[in-house]
């Protein structure tokens, strides 16, 4: 016994499997090479003689375990003809076949037996369980296809599921095959299914669904049950684990349909909003970060597709209603009212789910990207039910300090409307007198994004609404108007005069404008001719040291500034932009990053050389260097530069003569 167990363990290690609860697990054999011989049943003297040890003919065959037979890929000798599973009477191991050969398997048939000789006990048992499973699943398939009584049908289904769950075979096909059989029956045997409880079938197959892919017919069957019996207990108890598994992987259209019907069934609960929030919470998990990256994209894509479908169906129903109304107004009115109420509930259900995804901080960066460009039909933007729910999501974006999140409220490209335009006073979605718009604007003009470019891109669309809001003493809009003057983003003198008049209407605006004039006066003094042509800051200098130096006198002649090996950060960019004549800037081995780089590329257009070696810039941040058209020398040693970004820079900078790329991906 100890020797047999040792051989089994050795075989398992060979196949990479382990024991679970002391019981070995096996992979299903589809085909393999094995030695065999045929032993005729000793019904007469000749058979007895042929069965003698010296006369046994051992052959090597490549056996295939098909759906209905065992056959050899070299059909000669003992395996000239296939062996149907229905002709097999018994399959069992032989512990004592002959001396030194205890790894044999006997397949008994009416007239003879086939002896399979494996290399070890584990392989023998693997063949044993594979043949037994193939034989059993073939039998169940025949019984279920021919079952005429509902009780017999359900008994065989339960027996097949029980056999699958208790089988020592650990293989995807073992769990998938019963589901495929039931899926085929659902599409073919309508008569028997009319008399079988759908909940009984679902309860029977549920244990296999967490480890198997949902076949098409079972998927349709589950969807139908969600639609017909949304308050059924099996929807939450049995479908939830299945939906969890689907959402954690890539979804195809039929799986998305099932998940959609499941969500609608959840939305039929008494407290629909709470039920949907609980479902989303279970999908996210208790940790601060969801461990499954496919969950959010699947949920959002399903919601957006369902919302688009709702408006398409509503438009079709409206057209159909108009045509029918000409013939029979009364009948059309009654059917339209019933359908629209049901459809409205569906819309609210998916909007609630989409809104619930915005409650998780780790999902916000990806969610903000998925909602750009505005992903809903244009006709839906005037629907207050939709815009009110998206207002909640936009407010979550605005409250987030991460630039990648809150900049999602801007337009995708210059000149294209975005969420900011939609909730602008006078816009289609604005129902709060511009409160959300003000929050958006306040976050955007204070964040690390490129403020000058932002002001120029949206000014033509939001200038007039901001002017009206400023006339109501909206401090954020007053600040916006002041920034337009500071960055010289107004195209005509008339607009500048109009803006100054609006600022001087209130005391707060007057103070902002006065501070702007003082700032411009100081800047003008700093830019007066004089001062050194070149400066080098001592190592360990900080942002405060740089700012203090700028306050000591004019620097209008400064063309070269060396800040290498200092402690300056991106915050010093606001000081550097005061030097419009700066041509050479060395930031080697500083804490300068993307936000600072974006700021200086907006203002220092005369830069001819820039050293960013060993700084904190990223590959994405380096792409804003395309604005520095006068750049001739660029040192990017020891930065995360990629070949794609380097190609963009070389194509966009016509005067570029040299680029340092040592210790980068392209070196």
XYZ file of C-alpha atoms in Angstrom:
667
model
C 0.000 0.000 0.000
C 2.827 2.391 0.885
C 4.510 1.668 -2.466
C 1.257 2.291 -4.353
C 0.678 5.611 -2.558
C 4.282 6.649 -3.319
C 3.772 5.907 -7.028
C 0.540 7.923 -7.032
C 2.278 10.914 -5.388
C 5.134 10.699 -7.876
C 2.682 10.701 -10.799
C 0.810 13.691 -9.394
C 4.010 15.679 -9.054
C 4.769 14.875 -12.682
C 1.427 16.415 -13.782
C 1.618 19.381 -11.424
C -1.436 18.386 -9.321
C -1.805 18.183 -5.569
C -3.962 16.342 -3.104
C -7.012 18.108 -1.671
C -8.191 16.767 1.684
C -5.932 13.775 1.084
C -7.682 12.865 -2.201
C -5.739 13.186 -5.477
C -7.119 15.259 -8.357
C -6.696 14.343 -12.014
C -6.783 16.061 -15.392
C -9.282 14.659 -17.871
C -7.601 12.539 -20.552
C -8.799 13.193 -24.090
C -6.156 11.152 -25.848
C -2.810 9.590 -25.006
C -0.462 6.704 -25.775
C -0.794 3.533 -23.699
C -0.037 -0.194 -23.906
C -2.913 -2.681 -24.026
C -3.839 -6.266 -24.702
C -7.131 -8.126 -25.222
C -8.178 -11.035 -23.009
C -11.027 -13.157 -24.363
C -13.439 -14.599 -21.849
C -12.440 -18.223 -21.144
C -15.551 -19.929 -22.482
C -13.643 -22.797 -24.126
C -10.231 -24.483 -24.204
C -8.927 -22.394 -27.135
C -9.667 -19.150 -25.318
C -7.934 -20.437 -22.205
C -4.845 -21.263 -24.245
C -4.862 -17.842 -25.978
C -5.083 -16.098 -22.590
C -1.865 -17.711 -21.389
C 0.898 -15.276 -20.449
C 3.237 -16.318 -23.260
C 0.572 -15.858 -25.957
C -0.732 -12.455 -24.895
C -0.147 -9.814 -27.553
C 0.705 -6.403 -26.003
C 0.279 -3.461 -28.408
C 0.940 0.287 -28.100
C -1.916 2.520 -29.257
C -2.749 6.208 -29.314
C -6.207 6.014 -27.750
C -8.832 8.764 -28.070
C -11.734 9.133 -25.635
C -14.414 10.661 -27.868
C -17.991 11.567 -26.919
C -19.380 8.096 -27.633
C -16.483 5.680 -28.262
C -12.894 4.757 -27.483
C -10.858 4.440 -30.648
C -7.222 4.300 -31.757
C -5.547 6.724 -34.131
C -3.778 3.623 -35.494
C -6.795 1.291 -35.936
C -4.983 -2.033 -36.210
C -4.700 -5.213 -34.202
C -6.722 -5.232 -30.989
C -8.122 -1.720 -31.655
C -9.186 -2.172 -35.248
C -12.765 -1.267 -34.302
C -13.913 1.503 -31.916
C -15.346 0.532 -28.512
C -18.742 2.158 -27.827
C -19.265 3.294 -24.227
C -22.628 1.527 -24.221
C -20.882 -1.834 -24.726
C -18.628 -1.389 -21.660
C -19.920 -3.349 -18.686
C -17.378 -2.300 -16.082
C -14.078 -0.448 -15.654
C -11.879 -1.229 -12.678
C -8.160 -1.363 -11.728
C -6.218 -4.605 -11.514
C -3.887 -4.710 -8.554
C -2.419 -8.121 -9.453
C -2.246 -8.659 -13.205
C 1.164 -10.212 -13.323
C 4.361 -9.966 -11.272
C 5.729 -6.400 -11.216
C 2.732 -4.983 -13.103
C 0.194 -3.499 -10.675
C -0.687 -0.417 -12.789
C -3.248 -2.049 -15.043
C -6.861 -1.226 -15.837
C -9.555 -3.650 -17.004
C -12.362 -2.620 -19.390
C -14.933 -5.448 -19.343
C -17.188 -6.099 -22.326
C -19.584 -8.988 -23.079
C -17.111 -11.086 -25.102
C -13.692 -9.900 -23.944
C -11.753 -7.522 -21.735
C -9.157 -4.912 -22.667
C -6.242 -4.509 -20.287
C -4.594 -1.065 -20.241
C -1.102 -1.020 -18.790
C -0.038 2.419 -17.400
C 3.411 3.544 -16.278
C 2.337 4.316 -12.690
C -0.642 4.136 -10.361
C -1.540 7.787 -10.824
C -1.720 7.488 -14.624
C -3.782 4.302 -14.253
C -6.278 6.096 -12.007
C -6.332 9.047 -14.382
C -7.380 6.705 -17.229
C -9.888 5.023 -14.911
C -11.689 8.236 -13.907
C -11.541 9.681 -17.433
C -13.185 6.610 -18.981
C -15.762 6.422 -16.202
C -16.643 10.089 -16.603
C -16.872 9.912 -20.407
C -19.051 6.801 -20.133
C -21.320 8.387 -17.496
C -21.770 11.706 -19.309
C -22.648 9.812 -22.496
C -25.285 7.866 -20.568
C -26.762 11.004 -18.968
C -26.981 12.722 -22.318
C -28.994 9.857 -23.802
C -31.279 9.598 -20.773
C -32.027 13.317 -20.647
C -32.680 13.561 -24.373
C -35.203 10.716 -24.152
C -36.804 11.676 -20.821
C -40.568 12.226 -21.125
C -41.481 12.641 -17.462
C -40.523 15.793 -15.523
C -39.603 13.871 -12.364
C -37.268 11.567 -14.309
C -35.722 14.541 -16.084
C -34.962 16.395 -12.844
C -33.679 13.255 -11.115
C -31.161 12.624 -13.893
C -30.112 16.292 -13.993
C -29.415 16.259 -10.251
C -27.538 12.959 -10.534
C -25.377 14.351 -13.355
C -24.575 17.496 -11.364
C -23.781 15.432 -8.264
C -21.466 13.179 -10.262
C -19.656 16.209 -11.655
C -19.186 17.811 -8.257
C -17.847 14.638 -6.636
C -15.628 13.553 -9.521
C -11.896 13.463 -8.739
C -11.326 14.976 -12.182
C -10.314 18.622 -11.964
C -10.848 19.923 -15.454
C -12.824 22.776 -17.030
C -14.567 20.442 -19.475
C -15.841 18.279 -16.613
C -17.797 21.259 -15.227
C -18.707 22.647 -18.637
C -20.096 19.490 -20.274
C -23.214 19.138 -18.041
C -24.043 22.802 -18.652
C -23.688 22.325 -22.414
C -25.999 19.293 -22.293
C -28.650 21.211 -20.348
C -28.176 24.191 -22.676
C -28.903 21.979 -25.704
C -31.966 20.507 -23.979
C -33.312 23.980 -23.221
C -33.247 24.795 -26.923
C -34.693 21.467 -28.115
C -37.059 19.963 -25.535
C -39.763 22.587 -24.997
C -42.451 20.031 -24.071
C -40.676 18.666 -21.018
C -39.555 22.134 -19.872
C -43.140 23.386 -19.769
C -43.812 20.941 -16.937
C -40.557 21.475 -15.009
C -40.102 24.287 -12.526
C -37.559 26.747 -13.870
C -36.338 27.393 -10.347
C -35.641 23.662 -9.950
C -33.389 23.672 -13.013
C -31.600 26.838 -11.884
C -31.086 25.462 -8.376
C -29.700 22.216 -9.792
C -27.114 23.799 -12.128
C -26.131 26.716 -9.859
C -23.245 24.880 -8.098
C -21.399 24.525 -11.412
C -21.758 28.101 -12.598
C -19.029 29.712 -10.503
C -16.375 27.531 -12.173
C -17.738 27.379 -15.717
C -18.598 29.584 -18.631
C -22.302 30.232 -19.105
C -23.522 28.452 -22.294
C -25.744 30.495 -24.663
C -29.056 28.737 -24.007
C -28.613 28.728 -20.225
C -27.721 32.412 -20.441
C -30.964 33.092 -22.341
C -32.873 30.889 -19.896
C -31.526 32.859 -16.928
C -32.321 36.178 -18.645
C -35.865 35.034 -19.287
C -36.261 34.049 -15.636
C -35.015 37.491 -14.513
C -37.564 39.157 -16.765
C -40.499 36.887 -15.904
C -39.822 36.414 -12.183
C -37.692 39.373 -11.001
C -38.704 38.922 -7.363
C -37.803 35.238 -7.325
C -35.445 34.287 -4.508
C -33.037 32.567 -6.908
C -32.190 35.888 -8.587
C -30.265 37.133 -5.545
C -29.342 33.799 -3.960
C -28.083 31.958 -7.045
C -27.522 34.472 -9.837
C -25.398 36.927 -7.831
C -22.263 34.693 -7.722
C -22.679 34.032 -11.450
C -22.931 37.744 -12.232
C -19.872 38.401 -10.047
C -17.855 35.927 -12.083
C -19.055 37.401 -15.395
C -18.211 40.975 -14.426
C -14.681 40.019 -13.394
C -13.884 38.844 -16.927
C -14.457 40.049 -20.475
C -18.146 40.150 -21.386
C -19.725 39.234 -24.705
C -23.154 40.603 -25.800
C -25.203 37.649 -24.493
C -23.538 37.838 -21.076
C -24.110 41.596 -21.017
C -27.811 40.953 -21.738
C -28.040 38.560 -18.794
C -26.284 41.018 -16.456
C -28.622 43.772 -17.654
C -31.699 41.643 -16.902
C -30.233 40.719 -13.519
C -29.716 44.401 -12.624
C -33.293 45.168 -13.642
C -34.465 42.320 -11.408
C -32.453 43.777 -8.512
C -34.094 47.113 -9.269
C -37.514 45.536 -8.739
C -36.857 45.104 -5.022
C -38.821 47.244 -2.567
C -35.847 49.522 -1.894
C -34.358 49.485 -5.380
C -31.709 52.161 -4.821
C -30.366 50.473 -1.692
C -30.368 47.059 -3.415
C -28.370 48.412 -6.377
C -25.889 50.163 -4.086
C -25.413 46.906 -2.156
C -24.774 45.070 -5.426
C -22.155 47.625 -6.543
C -20.516 47.469 -3.107
C -20.270 43.673 -3.370
C -18.654 44.006 -6.809
C -16.101 46.551 -5.554
C -15.219 44.568 -2.422
C -14.386 45.766 1.093
C -10.854 46.960 0.324
C -10.062 50.540 -0.646
C -9.043 49.360 -4.138
C -11.125 46.957 -6.222
C -8.914 43.930 -7.041
C -10.714 43.191 -10.321
C -9.880 45.686 -13.116
C -12.654 44.499 -15.460
C -15.550 45.146 -13.059
C -15.872 48.907 -13.568
C -15.549 48.897 -17.399
C -18.133 46.112 -17.617
C -20.589 47.903 -15.333
C -20.200 51.259 -17.071
C -20.393 49.865 -20.618
C -23.510 47.886 -19.694
C -25.150 50.978 -18.159
C -24.297 53.254 -21.086
C -25.506 50.687 -23.618
C -28.769 50.278 -21.694
C -29.274 54.058 -21.452
C -28.710 54.443 -25.195
C -31.109 51.564 -25.843
C -33.763 53.236 -23.699
C -33.694 56.435 -25.771
C -33.687 54.495 -29.026
C -36.715 52.495 -27.913
C -38.435 55.639 -26.622
C -37.908 57.356 -29.968
C -39.226 54.302 -31.827
C -42.250 54.089 -29.521
C -42.949 57.793 -30.046
C -42.941 57.388 -33.820
C -45.061 54.257 -33.591
C -47.457 56.028 -31.253
C -47.850 58.917 -33.709
C -48.755 56.583 -36.567
C -51.085 54.451 -34.494
C -52.749 57.483 -32.964
C -54.087 58.485 -36.353
C -55.971 55.197 -36.547
C -56.897 54.519 -32.935
C -56.015 57.172 -30.357
C -57.651 55.459 -27.423
C -55.853 52.093 -27.778
C -52.551 53.801 -28.430
C -52.845 55.960 -25.346
C -53.352 53.027 -22.996
C -50.497 50.921 -24.386
C -48.113 53.878 -24.523
C -48.722 54.804 -20.903
C -48.024 51.270 -19.664
C -44.855 50.887 -21.728
C -43.385 54.290 -20.901
C -43.754 53.720 -17.153
C -41.902 50.418 -17.374
C -39.158 51.910 -19.547
C -38.717 54.854 -17.180
C -38.072 52.466 -14.298
C -35.373 50.782 -16.373
C -33.666 54.094 -17.077
C -33.655 55.065 -13.394
C -32.244 51.636 -12.496
C -29.178 52.006 -14.736
C -28.658 55.650 -13.812
C -28.690 54.635 -10.146
C -26.094 51.943 -10.794
C -23.874 54.330 -12.766
C -24.176 56.906 -9.996
C -23.208 54.291 -7.382
C -19.884 53.608 -9.153
C -18.839 57.214 -8.443
C -18.871 56.555 -4.694
C -15.535 54.682 -4.854
C -12.400 56.797 -4.970
C -10.241 54.223 -6.736
C -12.762 53.985 -9.593
C -12.961 57.726 -10.281
C -9.896 58.044 -12.598
C -11.135 55.286 -14.910
C -14.760 56.375 -14.635
C -13.860 59.931 -15.643
C -12.097 58.607 -18.726
C -15.068 56.415 -19.697
C -17.405 59.410 -19.628
C -15.342 61.276 -22.241
C -16.536 62.297 -24.717
C -20.104 62.675 -23.436
C -21.235 59.057 -24.027
C -25.038 59.447 -24.052
C -27.280 60.287 -27.034
C -27.599 63.986 -27.774
C -31.387 63.795 -27.453
C -31.036 62.601 -23.846
C -29.168 65.716 -22.669
C -32.450 67.602 -22.239
C -33.850 64.851 -19.991
C -33.680 66.058 -16.390
C -33.749 62.483 -15.050
C -30.461 61.732 -16.791
C -28.723 65.071 -16.191
C -29.694 65.090 -12.498
C -27.966 61.744 -11.952
C -24.923 62.801 -13.975
C -24.814 65.964 -11.884
C -24.030 63.761 -8.865
C -21.181 62.095 -10.771
C -19.770 65.426 -11.996
C -19.801 66.764 -8.442
C -17.781 63.718 -7.355
C -15.252 64.524 -10.106
C -15.015 68.166 -9.044
C -14.510 67.263 -5.384
C -11.558 65.008 -6.293
C -8.161 66.716 -6.051
C -6.587 64.535 -8.755
C -6.172 66.456 -11.988
C -6.869 63.364 -14.104
C -10.314 63.150 -12.498
C -11.627 66.701 -12.297
C -10.359 67.742 -15.752
C -12.886 65.268 -17.169
C -15.509 68.012 -16.890
C -13.688 69.982 -19.626
C -14.121 69.449 -23.327
C -12.287 66.502 -24.872
C -10.773 68.688 -27.578
C -10.668 72.434 -28.111
C -13.932 73.649 -29.581
C -15.875 70.533 -28.561
C -18.519 70.830 -25.819
C -18.032 68.905 -22.607
C -19.755 68.533 -19.249
C -18.714 72.079 -18.313
C -20.722 73.420 -21.255
C -23.671 71.172 -20.467
C -24.045 72.491 -16.904
C -23.165 76.068 -17.830
C -25.935 78.601 -16.955
C -28.261 78.511 -19.926
C -27.022 75.021 -20.899
C -29.302 72.035 -21.430
C -28.566 70.448 -18.039
C -28.339 73.530 -15.801
C -31.147 73.447 -13.213
C -29.336 74.924 -10.170
C -28.637 78.508 -11.309
C -25.041 77.625 -12.104
C -24.026 76.157 -8.738
C -22.360 73.027 -10.184
C -20.845 75.114 -12.979
C -19.293 77.399 -10.362
C -17.818 74.416 -8.515
C -16.370 73.088 -11.782
C -14.853 76.439 -12.698
C -13.409 76.976 -9.229
C -11.650 73.610 -9.272
C -10.330 74.029 -12.815
C -8.834 77.506 -12.418
C -7.144 76.479 -9.172
C -5.778 73.051 -10.191
C -2.453 72.080 -11.721
C -3.815 71.947 -15.269
C -2.625 74.390 -17.943
C -4.743 77.383 -16.994
C -3.860 79.610 -19.947
C -4.728 76.940 -22.464
C -7.900 76.119 -20.569
C -8.991 79.781 -20.511
C -8.386 80.173 -24.213
C -10.191 76.949 -25.117
C -13.414 77.580 -23.184
C -13.587 81.388 -23.201
C -15.671 81.677 -26.364
C -18.310 79.366 -24.893
C -18.535 80.362 -21.228
C -17.537 84.048 -21.273
C -21.068 85.439 -21.503
C -22.522 83.062 -18.849
C -19.603 83.961 -16.546
C -20.243 87.648 -17.141
C -23.882 87.180 -16.112
C -22.886 85.183 -13.031
C -20.297 87.824 -12.120
C -23.048 90.449 -12.214
C -24.698 88.395 -9.432
C -21.545 88.679 -7.316
C -20.287 85.160 -8.099
C -16.728 85.301 -6.738
C -15.487 82.378 -8.826
C -16.665 84.013 -12.044
C -15.094 87.306 -10.934
C -11.815 85.432 -10.428
C -12.209 83.876 -13.882
C -12.650 87.307 -15.486
C -9.563 88.559 -13.666
C -7.548 85.602 -14.975
C -8.628 86.429 -18.525
C -7.010 89.845 -18.084
C -3.894 88.399 -16.425
C -3.224 85.868 -19.195
C -4.274 88.254 -21.956
C -6.859 85.726 -23.171
C -9.352 88.328 -24.466
C -9.211 88.936 -28.186
C -10.447 92.537 -28.436
C -10.098 95.804 -26.455
C -13.887 95.945 -26.189
C -13.970 92.613 -24.333
C -11.206 93.802 -21.996
C -13.120 96.980 -21.194
C -16.302 95.000 -20.653
C -14.471 92.652 -18.279
C -12.897 95.488 -16.268
C -16.314 97.127 -15.898
C -17.783 93.865 -14.562
C -14.935 93.523 -12.036
C -15.345 97.058 -10.731
C -19.057 96.593 -10.084
C -18.399 94.969 -6.683
C -15.866 95.572 -3.946
C -14.499 92.014 -4.258
C -13.950 92.498 -7.974
C -12.242 95.821 -7.409
C -9.818 94.199 -4.960
C -9.021 91.428 -7.466
C -8.364 93.953 -10.227
C -6.212 96.129 -7.942
C -4.095 93.102 -6.954
C -3.697 92.266 -10.650
C -2.472 95.773 -11.433
C 0.027 95.620 -8.541
C 1.265 92.234 -9.733
C 1.712 93.515 -13.287
C 3.592 96.565 -11.968
C 6.014 94.363 -10.010
C 6.486 92.120 -13.031
C 7.159 95.101 -15.232
C 9.859 96.319 -12.804
C 11.420 92.853 -12.714
C 11.611 92.779 -16.501
C 13.319 96.146 -16.789
C 16.760 96.045 -18.438
C 19.552 95.287 -16.041
C 20.809 92.560 -13.791
C 23.078 89.612 -14.687
C 22.965 87.680 -17.930
C 23.618 84.405 -16.119
C 22.816 83.064 -12.639
C 23.739 79.873 -10.751
C 21.878 79.051 -7.542
C 23.842 77.267 -4.772
C 23.013 73.619 -4.160
C 20.276 72.973 -1.600
C 18.520 76.227 -2.574
C 14.724 76.070 -2.272
C 11.706 77.609 -3.989
C 11.691 80.315 -1.316
C 15.335 81.196 -2.085
C 14.537 81.578 -5.776
C 11.542 83.777 -5.026
C 13.630 85.933 -2.655
C 16.281 86.412 -5.324
C 13.671 87.635 -7.789
C 12.536 90.305 -5.338
C 15.993 91.887 -5.037
C 16.150 93.714 -8.367
C 15.488 93.710 -12.121
C 16.316 90.560 -14.107
C 15.330 91.735 -17.556
C 18.701 90.730 -19.040
C 18.781 87.228 -17.519
C 19.147 84.624 -20.260
C 20.800 81.684 -18.459
C 19.617 80.177 -15.154
C 21.306 77.141 -13.579
C 19.249 75.441 -10.850
C 21.021 72.066 -11.008
C 21.249 70.011 -7.788
C 18.971 72.384 -5.870
C 15.835 71.505 -3.894
C 13.413 73.418 -6.080
C 10.081 71.864 -7.082
C 7.370 72.471 -9.665
C 6.073 75.293 -7.477
C 8.943 77.521 -8.654
C 7.489 77.513 -12.179
C 5.269 80.466 -11.232
C 8.456 82.396 -10.488
C 10.327 81.278 -13.613
C 7.571 82.448 -15.978
C 8.400 86.014 -14.985
C 11.526 85.735 -17.175
C 10.245 85.966 -20.757
C 13.781 86.435 -22.161
C 15.177 83.279 -20.544
C 16.941 81.125 -23.139
C 18.866 78.509 -21.141
C 17.423 76.649 -18.136
C 19.184 73.848 -16.238
C 16.970 71.780 -13.889
C 19.292 68.759 -13.558
C 18.653 66.579 -10.480
C 15.822 68.689 -9.017
C 12.292 67.834 -7.857
C 10.792 69.557 -10.886
C 7.831 67.611 -12.333
C 5.039 67.602 -14.896
C 2.933 70.434 -13.461
C 5.905 72.799 -13.470
C 6.886 71.723 -16.975
C 3.364 72.455 -18.245
C 3.534 75.961 -16.743
C 6.891 76.994 -18.205
C 6.028 75.648 -21.667
C 3.065 78.040 -21.724
C 5.206 81.126 -21.090
C 8.930 80.616 -21.780
C 8.688 80.400 -25.556
C 12.236 81.749 -26.073
C 13.942 78.770 -24.430
C 16.737 77.368 -26.586
C 18.184 74.778 -24.190
C 16.551 72.822 -21.365
C 18.112 70.233 -19.064
C 15.616 67.851 -17.406
C 18.124 65.127 -16.536
C 17.157 63.134 -13.402
C 14.019 65.206 -12.730
C 10.540 63.992 -11.710
C 8.933 64.452 -15.138
C 7.033 61.566 -16.721
C 6.812 60.421 -20.316
C 3.329 61.949 -20.608
C 4.531 65.272 -19.180
C 7.399 65.496 -21.679
C 4.918 65.780 -24.554
C 4.017 69.358 -23.607
C 7.542 70.351 -24.727
C 6.125 70.544 -28.252
C 5.140 74.179 -27.465
C 8.797 75.266 -27.194
C 9.410 75.840 -30.903
C 12.767 77.625 -30.371
C 14.301 74.703 -28.477
C 17.681 73.581 -29.862
C 19.171 71.394 -27.109
C 17.168 69.081 -24.835
C 18.738 66.840 -22.185
C 16.413 63.998 -21.145
C 19.010 61.632 -19.664
C 17.669 59.346 -16.919
C 14.015 60.193 -17.566
C 11.155 57.784 -18.454
C 11.329 58.850 -22.108
C 9.774 56.431 -24.630
C 10.457 56.063 -28.332
C 6.963 57.294 -29.188
C 7.370 60.533 -27.212
C 10.838 61.107 -28.702
C 9.347 60.774 -32.175
C 6.626 63.304 -31.297
C 9.195 65.793 -30.003
C 11.544 65.502 -32.980
C 8.640 65.966 -35.396
C 7.208 68.968 -33.509
C 10.371 70.956 -32.736
C 11.816 72.306 -36.019
C 14.974 73.826 -34.477
C 15.931 70.846 -32.305
C 19.591 69.898 -32.927
C 20.479 67.568 -30.031
C 18.586 65.360 -27.568
C 20.257 63.573 -24.650
C 18.713 60.131 -24.186
C 21.263 58.223 -22.099
C 19.785 55.811 -19.555
C 16.328 55.989 -21.118
C 14.243 53.401 -22.939
C 15.493 54.663 -26.317
C 19.211 54.746 -25.384
